[in-house]
mmCIF file of C-alpha atoms in Angstrom:
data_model
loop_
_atom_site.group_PDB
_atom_site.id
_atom_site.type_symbol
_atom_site.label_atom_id
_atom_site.label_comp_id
_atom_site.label_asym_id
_atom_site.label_seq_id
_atom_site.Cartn_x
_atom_site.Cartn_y
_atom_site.Cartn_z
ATOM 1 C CA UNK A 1314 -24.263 52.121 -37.692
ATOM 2 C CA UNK A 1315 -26.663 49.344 -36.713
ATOM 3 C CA UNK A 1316 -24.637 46.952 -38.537
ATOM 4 C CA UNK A 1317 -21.135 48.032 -36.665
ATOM 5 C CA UNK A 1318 -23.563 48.025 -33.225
ATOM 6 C CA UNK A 1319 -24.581 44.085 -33.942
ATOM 7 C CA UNK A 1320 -21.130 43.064 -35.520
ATOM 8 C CA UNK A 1321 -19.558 44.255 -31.687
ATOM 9 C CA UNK A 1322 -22.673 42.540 -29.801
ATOM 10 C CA UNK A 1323 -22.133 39.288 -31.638
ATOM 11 C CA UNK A 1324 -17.930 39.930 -30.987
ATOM 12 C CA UNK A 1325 -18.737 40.498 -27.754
ATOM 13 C CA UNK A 1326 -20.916 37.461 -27.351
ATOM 14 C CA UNK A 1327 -18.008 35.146 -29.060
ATOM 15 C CA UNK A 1328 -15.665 36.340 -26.353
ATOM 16 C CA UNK A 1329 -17.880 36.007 -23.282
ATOM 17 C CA UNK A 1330 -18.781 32.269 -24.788
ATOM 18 C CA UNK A 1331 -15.018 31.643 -25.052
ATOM 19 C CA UNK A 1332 -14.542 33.120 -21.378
ATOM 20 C CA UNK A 1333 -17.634 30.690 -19.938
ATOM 21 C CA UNK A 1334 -15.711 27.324 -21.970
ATOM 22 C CA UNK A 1335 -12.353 28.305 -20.673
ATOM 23 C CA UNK A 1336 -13.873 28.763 -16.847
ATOM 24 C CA UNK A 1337 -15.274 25.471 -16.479
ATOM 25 C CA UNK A 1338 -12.902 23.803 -18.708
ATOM 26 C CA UNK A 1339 -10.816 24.760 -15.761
ATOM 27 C CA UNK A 1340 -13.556 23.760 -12.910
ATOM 28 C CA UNK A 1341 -13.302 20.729 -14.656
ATOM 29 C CA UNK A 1342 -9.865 19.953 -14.643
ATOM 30 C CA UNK A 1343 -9.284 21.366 -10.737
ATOM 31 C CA UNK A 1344 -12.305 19.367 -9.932
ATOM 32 C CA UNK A 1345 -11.407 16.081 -11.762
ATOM 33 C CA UNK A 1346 -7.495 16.451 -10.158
ATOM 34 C CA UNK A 1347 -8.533 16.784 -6.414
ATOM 35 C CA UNK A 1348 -10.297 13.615 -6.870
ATOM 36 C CA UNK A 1349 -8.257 11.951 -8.317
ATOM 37 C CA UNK A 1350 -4.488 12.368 -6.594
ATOM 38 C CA UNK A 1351 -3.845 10.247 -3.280
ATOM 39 C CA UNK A 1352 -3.670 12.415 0.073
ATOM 40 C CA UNK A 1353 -2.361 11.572 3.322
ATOM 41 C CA UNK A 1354 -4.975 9.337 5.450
ATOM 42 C CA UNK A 1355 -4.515 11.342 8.478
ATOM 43 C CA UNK A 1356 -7.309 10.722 11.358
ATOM 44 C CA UNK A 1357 -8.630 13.914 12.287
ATOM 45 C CA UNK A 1358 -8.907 14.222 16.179
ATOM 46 C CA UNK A 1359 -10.326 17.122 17.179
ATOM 47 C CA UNK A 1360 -11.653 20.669 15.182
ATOM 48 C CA UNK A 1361 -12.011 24.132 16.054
ATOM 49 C CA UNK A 1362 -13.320 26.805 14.438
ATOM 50 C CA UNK A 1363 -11.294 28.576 11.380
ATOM 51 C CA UNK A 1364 -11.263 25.057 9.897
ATOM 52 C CA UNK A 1365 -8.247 23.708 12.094
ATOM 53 C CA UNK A 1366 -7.962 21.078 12.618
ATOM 54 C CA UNK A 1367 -5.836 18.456 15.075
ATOM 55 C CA UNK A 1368 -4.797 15.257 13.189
ATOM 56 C CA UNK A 1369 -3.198 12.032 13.894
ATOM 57 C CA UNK A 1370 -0.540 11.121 10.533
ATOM 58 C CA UNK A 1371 0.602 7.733 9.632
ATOM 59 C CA UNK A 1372 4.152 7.222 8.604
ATOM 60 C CA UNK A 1373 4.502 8.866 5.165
ATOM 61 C CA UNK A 1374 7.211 8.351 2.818
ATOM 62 C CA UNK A 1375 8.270 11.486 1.580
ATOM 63 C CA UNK A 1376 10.462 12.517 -1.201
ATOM 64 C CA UNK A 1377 12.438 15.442 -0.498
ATOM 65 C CA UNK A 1378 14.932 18.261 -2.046
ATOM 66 C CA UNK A 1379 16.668 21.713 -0.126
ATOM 67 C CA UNK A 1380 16.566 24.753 -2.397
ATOM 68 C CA UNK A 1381 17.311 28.191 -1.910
ATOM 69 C CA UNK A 1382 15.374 31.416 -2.925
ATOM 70 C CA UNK A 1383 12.545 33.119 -1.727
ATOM 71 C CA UNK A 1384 9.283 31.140 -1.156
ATOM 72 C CA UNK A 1385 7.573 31.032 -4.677
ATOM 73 C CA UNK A 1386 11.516 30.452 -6.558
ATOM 74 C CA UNK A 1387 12.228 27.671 -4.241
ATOM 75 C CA UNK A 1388 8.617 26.059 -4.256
ATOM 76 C CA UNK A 1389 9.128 26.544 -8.597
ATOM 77 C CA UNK A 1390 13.271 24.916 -8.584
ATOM 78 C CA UNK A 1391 12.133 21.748 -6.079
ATOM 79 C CA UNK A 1392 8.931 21.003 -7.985
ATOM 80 C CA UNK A 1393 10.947 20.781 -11.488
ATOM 81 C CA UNK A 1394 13.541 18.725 -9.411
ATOM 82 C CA UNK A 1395 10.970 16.278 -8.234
ATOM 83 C CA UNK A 1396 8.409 16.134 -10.928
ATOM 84 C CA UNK A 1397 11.315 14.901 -12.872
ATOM 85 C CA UNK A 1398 11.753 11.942 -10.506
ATOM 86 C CA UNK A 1399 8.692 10.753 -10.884
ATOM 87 C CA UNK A 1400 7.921 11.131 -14.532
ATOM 88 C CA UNK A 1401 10.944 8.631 -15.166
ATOM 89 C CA UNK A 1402 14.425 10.057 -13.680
ATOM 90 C CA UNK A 1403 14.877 6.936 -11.561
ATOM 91 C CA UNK A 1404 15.784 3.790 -11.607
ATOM 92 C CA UNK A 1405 14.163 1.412 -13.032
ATOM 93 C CA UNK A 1406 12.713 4.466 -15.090
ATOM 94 C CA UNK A 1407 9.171 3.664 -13.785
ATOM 95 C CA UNK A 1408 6.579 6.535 -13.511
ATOM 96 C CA UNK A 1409 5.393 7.410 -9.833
ATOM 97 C CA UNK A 1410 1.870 8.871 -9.751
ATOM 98 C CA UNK A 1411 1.283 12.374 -9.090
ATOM 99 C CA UNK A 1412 -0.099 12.843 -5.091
ATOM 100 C CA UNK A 1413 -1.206 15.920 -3.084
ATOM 101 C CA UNK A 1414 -0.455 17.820 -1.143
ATOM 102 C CA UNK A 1415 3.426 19.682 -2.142
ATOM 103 C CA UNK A 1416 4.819 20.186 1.042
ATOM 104 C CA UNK A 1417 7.043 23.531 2.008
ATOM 105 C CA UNK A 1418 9.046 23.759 5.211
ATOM 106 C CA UNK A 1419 12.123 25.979 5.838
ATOM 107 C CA UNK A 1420 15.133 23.680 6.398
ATOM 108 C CA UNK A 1421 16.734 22.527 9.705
ATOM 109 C CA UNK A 1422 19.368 21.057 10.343
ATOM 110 C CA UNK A 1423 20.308 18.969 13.429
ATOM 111 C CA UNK A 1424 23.431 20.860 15.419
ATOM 112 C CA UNK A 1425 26.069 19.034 17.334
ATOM 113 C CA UNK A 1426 25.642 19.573 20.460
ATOM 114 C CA UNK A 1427 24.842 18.218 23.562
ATOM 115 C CA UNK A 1428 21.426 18.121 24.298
ATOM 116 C CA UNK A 1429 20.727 17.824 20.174
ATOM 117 C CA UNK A 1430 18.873 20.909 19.172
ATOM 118 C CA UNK A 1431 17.276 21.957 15.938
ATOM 119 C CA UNK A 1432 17.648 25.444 14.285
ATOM 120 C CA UNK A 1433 16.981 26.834 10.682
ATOM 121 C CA UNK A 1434 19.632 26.309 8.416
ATOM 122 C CA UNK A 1435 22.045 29.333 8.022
ATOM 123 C CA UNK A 1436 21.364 28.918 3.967
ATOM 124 C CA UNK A 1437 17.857 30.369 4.604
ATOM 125 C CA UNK A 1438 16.575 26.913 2.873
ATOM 126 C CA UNK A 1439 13.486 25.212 1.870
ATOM 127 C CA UNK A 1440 12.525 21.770 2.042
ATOM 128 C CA UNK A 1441 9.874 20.606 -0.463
ATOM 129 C CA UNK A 1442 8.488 17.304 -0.209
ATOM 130 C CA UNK A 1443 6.044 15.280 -2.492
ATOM 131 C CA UNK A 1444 4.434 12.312 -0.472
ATOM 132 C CA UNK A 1445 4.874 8.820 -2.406
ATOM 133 C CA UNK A 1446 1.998 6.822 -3.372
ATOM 134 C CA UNK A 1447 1.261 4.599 -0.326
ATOM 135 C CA UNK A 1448 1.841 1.391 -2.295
ATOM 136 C CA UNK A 1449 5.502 2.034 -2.836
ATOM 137 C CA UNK A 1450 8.092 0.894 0.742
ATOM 138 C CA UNK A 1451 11.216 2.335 1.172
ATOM 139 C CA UNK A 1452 12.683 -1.205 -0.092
ATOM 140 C CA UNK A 1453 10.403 -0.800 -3.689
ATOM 141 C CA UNK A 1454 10.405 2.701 -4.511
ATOM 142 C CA UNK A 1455 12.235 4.085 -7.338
ATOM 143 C CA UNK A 1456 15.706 5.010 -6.478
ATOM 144 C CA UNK A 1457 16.230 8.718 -7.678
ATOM 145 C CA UNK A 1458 19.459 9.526 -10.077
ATOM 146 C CA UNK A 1459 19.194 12.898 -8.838
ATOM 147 C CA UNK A 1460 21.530 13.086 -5.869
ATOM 148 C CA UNK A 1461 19.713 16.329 -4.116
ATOM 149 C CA UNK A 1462 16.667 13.871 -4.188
ATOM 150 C CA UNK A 1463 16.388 12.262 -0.516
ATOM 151 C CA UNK A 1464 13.807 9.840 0.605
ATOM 152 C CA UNK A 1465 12.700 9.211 4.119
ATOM 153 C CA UNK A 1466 10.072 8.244 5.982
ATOM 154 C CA UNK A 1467 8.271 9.945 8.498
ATOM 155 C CA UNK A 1468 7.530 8.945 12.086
ATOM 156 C CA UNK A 1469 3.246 8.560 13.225
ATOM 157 C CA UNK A 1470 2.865 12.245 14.551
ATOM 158 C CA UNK A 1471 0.453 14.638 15.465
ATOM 159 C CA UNK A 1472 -0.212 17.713 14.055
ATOM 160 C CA UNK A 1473 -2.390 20.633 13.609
ATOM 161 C CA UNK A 1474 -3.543 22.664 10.701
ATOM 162 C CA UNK A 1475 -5.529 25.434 9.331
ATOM 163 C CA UNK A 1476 -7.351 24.744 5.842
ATOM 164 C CA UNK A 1477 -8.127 27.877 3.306
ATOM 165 C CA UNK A 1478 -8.444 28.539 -0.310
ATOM 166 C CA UNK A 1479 -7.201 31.554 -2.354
ATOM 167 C CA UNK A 1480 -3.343 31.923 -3.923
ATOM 168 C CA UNK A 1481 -0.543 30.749 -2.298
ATOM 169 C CA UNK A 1482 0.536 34.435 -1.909
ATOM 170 C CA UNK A 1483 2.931 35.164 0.990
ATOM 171 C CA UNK A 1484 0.508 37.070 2.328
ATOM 172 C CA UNK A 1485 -2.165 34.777 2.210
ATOM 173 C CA UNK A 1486 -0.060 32.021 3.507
ATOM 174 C CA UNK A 1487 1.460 34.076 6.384
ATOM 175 C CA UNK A 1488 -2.274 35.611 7.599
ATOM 176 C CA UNK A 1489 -3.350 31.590 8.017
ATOM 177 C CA UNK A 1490 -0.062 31.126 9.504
ATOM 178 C CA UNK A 1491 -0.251 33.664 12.006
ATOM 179 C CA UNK A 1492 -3.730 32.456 12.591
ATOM 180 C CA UNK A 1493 -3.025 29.486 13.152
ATOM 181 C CA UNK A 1494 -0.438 30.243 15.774
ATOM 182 C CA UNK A 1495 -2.945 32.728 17.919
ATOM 183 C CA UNK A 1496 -5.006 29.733 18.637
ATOM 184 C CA UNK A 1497 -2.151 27.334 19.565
ATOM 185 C CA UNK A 1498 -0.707 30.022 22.063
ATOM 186 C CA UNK A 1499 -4.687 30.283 23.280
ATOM 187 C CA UNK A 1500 -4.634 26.568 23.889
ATOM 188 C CA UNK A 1501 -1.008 25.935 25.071
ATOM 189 C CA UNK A 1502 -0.108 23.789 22.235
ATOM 190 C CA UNK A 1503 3.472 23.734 21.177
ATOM 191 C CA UNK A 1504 5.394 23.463 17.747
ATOM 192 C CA UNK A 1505 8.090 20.564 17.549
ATOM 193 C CA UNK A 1506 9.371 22.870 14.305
ATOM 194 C CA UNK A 1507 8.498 25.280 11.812
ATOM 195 C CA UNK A 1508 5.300 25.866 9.757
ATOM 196 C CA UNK A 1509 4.577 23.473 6.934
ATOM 197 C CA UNK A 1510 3.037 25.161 3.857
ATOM 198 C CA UNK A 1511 0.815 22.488 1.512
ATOM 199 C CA UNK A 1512 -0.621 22.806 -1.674
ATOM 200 C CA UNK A 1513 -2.906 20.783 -2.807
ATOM 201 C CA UNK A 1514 -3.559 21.937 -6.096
ATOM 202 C CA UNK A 1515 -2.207 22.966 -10.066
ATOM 203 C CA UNK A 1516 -1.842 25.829 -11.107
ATOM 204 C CA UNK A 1517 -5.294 24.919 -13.588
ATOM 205 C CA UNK A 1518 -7.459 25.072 -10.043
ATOM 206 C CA UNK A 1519 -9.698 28.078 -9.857
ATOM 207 C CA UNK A 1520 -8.427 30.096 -6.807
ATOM 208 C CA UNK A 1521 -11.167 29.432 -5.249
ATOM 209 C CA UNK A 1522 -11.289 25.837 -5.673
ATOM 210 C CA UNK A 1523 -7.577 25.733 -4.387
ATOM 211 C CA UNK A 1524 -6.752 23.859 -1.011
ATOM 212 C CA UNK A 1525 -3.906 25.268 0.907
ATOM 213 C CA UNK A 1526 -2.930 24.192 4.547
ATOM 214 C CA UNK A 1527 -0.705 25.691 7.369
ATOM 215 C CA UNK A 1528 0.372 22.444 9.161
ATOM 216 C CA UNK A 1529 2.850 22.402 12.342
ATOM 217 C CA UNK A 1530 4.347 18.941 13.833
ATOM 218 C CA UNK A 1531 2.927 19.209 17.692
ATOM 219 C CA UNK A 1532 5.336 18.733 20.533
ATOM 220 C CA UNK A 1533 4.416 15.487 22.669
ATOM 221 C CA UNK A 1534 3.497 17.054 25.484
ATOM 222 C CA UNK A 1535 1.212 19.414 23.995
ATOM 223 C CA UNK A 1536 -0.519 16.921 21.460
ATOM 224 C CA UNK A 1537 -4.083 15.513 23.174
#
């Protein structure tokens, strides 16, 4: 009996060790892959509590695919889509490093009309973006082969976001969302268009570890 008793301690010992090694193997990894992937080099202009945050953006260049599908199956289809582009499926075939965040945005489109006007696309679309490495122009990026693949880049804007951690659940995404809004109706501050989900971080990043932001574009006239 006191055999079987130490033979399950030491088991249980094993397993707990393996546990530990696999936990901060992880820590490791999440740690080691926030430092190392370029971010935006946004100018933060004003905070509030909540950790939002009002920012000034720089022109980005943006790579960019539509999907369809719920959140999660759209955010899954684009990635493949675009991680393909820049592990090689371009021309000249030249690697494009990995940067953060993933952007998520439902998809507009611009209607013909007079004035302009922008509504959500009747396809219930998403548009996911990965930011390109700041070295690369429009004139010396890769050219994708993948036709859905569209590259643009942005306009200097000003924006505002809420920062959290967690798992890019719907509902933890919508609660910061929602959040988010409350204090841009409390301060009169106006969306030029819908919410921008970012993630920051693999799927290798602790939850806790994990950066996720709410971001909206502000309207001119409501930016400071």
């Amino acid at each position: 009996m006191a055999s079987g008793v130490r033979s399950i301690q030491f088991l249980f010992r094993n397993v707990l060790a393996v546990a530990l090694v696999g936990c901060l193997t992880a820590l490791a990894l999440g740690t080691r892959a926030m430092a190392a992937e370029e971010t935006p080099d946004y100018q933060v202009l004003e905070t509030a509590a909540d950790n939002i945050e009002i920012r000034a953006y720089p022109p980005l260049l943006l790579a960019e695919v539509v999907v369809t599908g719920n959140r999660n199956e759209a955010a899954n289809q684009a990635f493949r889509i675009l991680a393909a582009f820049i592990f090689g499926e371009n021309t000249p075939q030249e690697e494009i490093a990995m940067t953060a965040p993933v952007t998520q945005a439902r998809a507009e489109k611009i209607a013909m009309t007079a004035p302009v006007t922008q509504e959500p696309a009747e396809s219930g679309g998403w548009t996911v973006a990965f930011m390109m490495p700041s070295k690369y122009t429009l004139a010396t990026l890769p050219k994708p082969t993948d036709p859905r693949i569209v590259i643009r880049e942005t306009e200097p804007r000003k924006k505002i976001a809420i920062r959290f951690s967690g798992r890019m659940t719907d509902e933890n995404m919508n609660k910061h969302r929602d959040r988010l809004r409350a204090y841009m109706d409390e301060q009169g501050l106006t969306p030029a268009g819908p919410a921008t989900f970012a993630y920051y971080n693999g799927p290798f990043t602790p939850f806790f570890l994990r950066r996720n932001e709410v971001i909206y574009d502000l309207a001119d006239d409501s930016a400071v």
